[in-house]
PDB file of C-alpha atoms in Angstrom:
ATOM      1  CA  UNK A   1      -1.940   3.624  -6.564  1.00 80.00           C
ATOM      2  CA  UNK A   2       0.490   6.624  -6.033  1.00 86.00           C
ATOM      3  CA  UNK A   3       4.161   6.681  -7.624  1.00 86.00           C
ATOM      4  CA  UNK A   4       5.271   6.907  -3.583  1.00 89.00           C
ATOM      5  CA  UNK A   5       3.469   4.168  -2.588  1.00 93.00           C
ATOM      6  CA  UNK A   6       4.790   1.896  -5.582  1.00 94.00           C
ATOM      7  CA  UNK A   7       8.325   3.348  -4.960  1.00 95.00           C
ATOM      8  CA  UNK A   8       7.609   2.118  -1.408  1.00 95.00           C
ATOM      9  CA  UNK A   9       6.453  -1.254  -2.644  1.00 96.00           C
ATOM     10  CA  UNK A  10       9.762  -1.816  -4.484  1.00 95.00           C
ATOM     11  CA  UNK A  11      12.240  -0.865  -2.001  1.00 95.00           C
ATOM     12  CA  UNK A  12      10.458  -3.372   0.348  1.00 94.00           C
ATOM     13  CA  UNK A  13      10.994  -6.132  -2.386  1.00 94.00           C
ATOM     14  CA  UNK A  14      14.619  -4.893  -3.022  1.00 93.00           C
ATOM     15  CA  UNK A  15      15.400  -5.153   0.115  1.00 91.00           C
ATOM     16  CA  UNK A  16      14.268  -8.524   0.928  1.00 90.00           C
ATOM     17  CA  UNK A  17      15.854  -9.773  -1.950  1.00 89.00           C
ATOM     18  CA  UNK A  18      19.318  -8.270  -0.465  1.00 88.00           C
ATOM     19  CA  UNK A  19      18.443  -9.199   2.912  1.00 86.00           C
ATOM     20  CA  UNK A  20      18.442 -12.782   1.662  1.00 83.00           C
ATOM     21  CA  UNK A  21      21.679 -12.956  -0.533  1.00 78.00           C
ATOM     22  CA  UNK A  22      24.336 -14.794   1.502  1.00 77.00           C
ATOM     23  CA  UNK A  23      26.845 -12.450   2.949  1.00 76.00           C
ATOM     24  CA  UNK A  24      24.749  -9.293   3.149  1.00 74.00           C
ATOM     25  CA  UNK A  25      25.122  -6.816   6.060  1.00 73.00           C
ATOM     26  CA  UNK A  26      22.414  -4.590   7.426  1.00 69.00           C
ATOM     27  CA  UNK A  27      23.405  -1.543   5.326  1.00 72.00           C
ATOM     28  CA  UNK A  28      23.573  -3.427   2.504  1.00 66.00           C
ATOM     29  CA  UNK A  29      19.407  -3.466   2.270  1.00 70.00           C
ATOM     30  CA  UNK A  30      19.432   0.354   3.145  1.00 83.00           C
ATOM     31  CA  UNK A  31      17.425   1.513  -0.384  1.00 93.00           C
ATOM     32  CA  UNK A  32      15.406   4.930  -0.582  1.00 95.00           C
ATOM     33  CA  UNK A  33      13.874   6.407  -3.596  1.00 96.00           C
ATOM     34  CA  UNK A  34      17.085   8.008  -4.827  1.00 96.00           C
ATOM     35  CA  UNK A  35      19.318   4.808  -4.933  1.00 95.00           C
ATOM     36  CA  UNK A  36      20.701   4.347  -8.555  1.00 94.00           C
ATOM     37  CA  UNK A  37      19.271   1.183 -10.007  1.00 93.00           C
ATOM     38  CA  UNK A  38      22.897   0.390 -10.950  1.00 91.00           C
ATOM     39  CA  UNK A  39      23.809   0.405  -7.032  1.00 91.00           C
ATOM     40  CA  UNK A  40      21.031  -2.010  -6.493  1.00 90.00           C
ATOM     41  CA  UNK A  41      21.713  -4.671  -9.168  1.00 89.00           C
ATOM     42  CA  UNK A  42      25.507  -4.586  -7.997  1.00 87.00           C
ATOM     43  CA  UNK A  43      24.129  -5.720  -4.438  1.00 86.00           C
ATOM     44  CA  UNK A  44      21.741  -8.532  -6.210  1.00 88.00           C
ATOM     45  CA  UNK A  45      22.435 -11.743  -7.926  1.00 87.00           C
ATOM     46  CA  UNK A  46      21.543 -11.274 -11.402  1.00 87.00           C
ATOM     47  CA  UNK A  47      18.920 -13.833 -11.130  1.00 91.00           C
ATOM     48  CA  UNK A  48      17.326 -11.730  -8.224  1.00 91.00           C
ATOM     49  CA  UNK A  49      17.477  -8.542 -10.620  1.00 91.00           C
ATOM     50  CA  UNK A  50      15.257 -10.820 -13.293  1.00 91.00           C
ATOM     51  CA  UNK A  51      13.063 -12.074 -10.784  1.00 94.00           C
ATOM     52  CA  UNK A  52      12.529  -8.636  -9.359  1.00 94.00           C
ATOM     53  CA  UNK A  53      11.820  -6.950 -12.817  1.00 93.00           C
ATOM     54  CA  UNK A  54       9.590  -9.953 -13.626  1.00 94.00           C
ATOM     55  CA  UNK A  55       7.758  -9.464 -10.087  1.00 95.00           C
ATOM     56  CA  UNK A  56       6.732  -6.030 -11.075  1.00 94.00           C
ATOM     57  CA  UNK A  57       5.926  -6.652 -14.380  1.00 94.00           C
ATOM     58  CA  UNK A  58       3.300  -9.187 -12.917  1.00 96.00           C
ATOM     59  CA  UNK A  59       1.976  -7.635 -10.115  1.00 94.00           C
ATOM     60  CA  UNK A  60       1.385  -4.019 -11.820  1.00 93.00           C
ATOM     61  CA  UNK A  61       0.398  -5.462 -14.811  1.00 93.00           C
ATOM     62  CA  UNK A  62       2.982  -3.504 -17.064  1.00 92.00           C
ATOM     63  CA  UNK A  63       6.156  -4.198 -19.250  1.00 92.00           C
ATOM     64  CA  UNK A  64       9.446  -2.555 -18.375  1.00 91.00           C
ATOM     65  CA  UNK A  65      12.182  -1.746 -20.890  1.00 87.00           C
ATOM     66  CA  UNK A  66      14.715  -4.008 -21.559  1.00 84.00           C
ATOM     67  CA  UNK A  67      17.469  -1.644 -20.565  1.00 81.00           C
ATOM     68  CA  UNK A  68      16.363  -2.511 -16.756  1.00 82.00           C
ATOM     69  CA  UNK A  69      18.085  -5.839 -17.418  1.00 81.00           C
ATOM     70  CA  UNK A  70      21.286  -4.636 -20.028  1.00 78.00           C
ATOM     71  CA  UNK A  71      24.110  -1.983 -19.412  1.00 71.00           C
ATOM     72  CA  UNK A  72      22.582  -0.596 -16.059  1.00 78.00           C
ATOM     73  CA  UNK A  73      25.905  -0.019 -15.075  1.00 77.00           C
ATOM     74  CA  UNK A  74      25.849   3.129 -16.975  1.00 81.00           C
ATOM     75  CA  UNK A  75      22.063   4.596 -16.280  1.00 84.00           C
ATOM     76  CA  UNK A  76      21.193   7.428 -14.362  1.00 91.00           C
ATOM     77  CA  UNK A  77      18.111   5.743 -13.630  1.00 92.00           C
ATOM     78  CA  UNK A  78      17.040   5.773  -9.748  1.00 94.00           C
ATOM     79  CA  UNK A  79      14.163   3.547  -7.769  1.00 95.00           C
ATOM     80  CA  UNK A  80      12.048   6.286  -7.924  1.00 95.00           C
ATOM     81  CA  UNK A  81      12.230   6.183 -11.716  1.00 94.00           C
ATOM     82  CA  UNK A  82      11.702   2.836 -11.726  1.00 94.00           C
ATOM     83  CA  UNK A  83       8.368   3.248  -9.489  1.00 94.00           C
ATOM     84  CA  UNK A  84       7.236   6.111 -12.399  1.00 94.00           C
ATOM     85  CA  UNK A  85       8.043   3.358 -15.165  1.00 92.00           C
ATOM     86  CA  UNK A  86       5.718   1.009 -12.999  1.00 92.00           C
ATOM     87  CA  UNK A  87       3.179   3.482 -12.368  1.00 90.00           C
ATOM     88  CA  UNK A  88       2.766   4.226 -16.257  1.00 86.00           C
ATOM     89  CA  UNK A  89       4.831   7.471 -16.345  1.00 83.00           C
ATOM     90  CA  UNK A  90       7.025   8.632 -18.725  1.00 69.00           C
ATOM     91  CA  UNK A  91      10.945   8.815 -17.398  1.00 68.00           C
TER      92      UNK A  91
END
């Protein structure tokens, strides 16, 4: 599976979680491969972030870095970087 395919799947999962959040608007759910992860995490409740990371690890049989759950507010990582990590590529 290509990094682009994985990015598309991750974006769909994120958009579904954002749409399910109370008080979210359609604009909130617009995510691209260039969206910063810190912006995504701000749109989700903390349990949704943990749930997303666990889903990705389980679905793709990988272990993601703990930094995705802590101090992401200073991170320059994008959704495309998350897809690269899931695909087993170095970021």
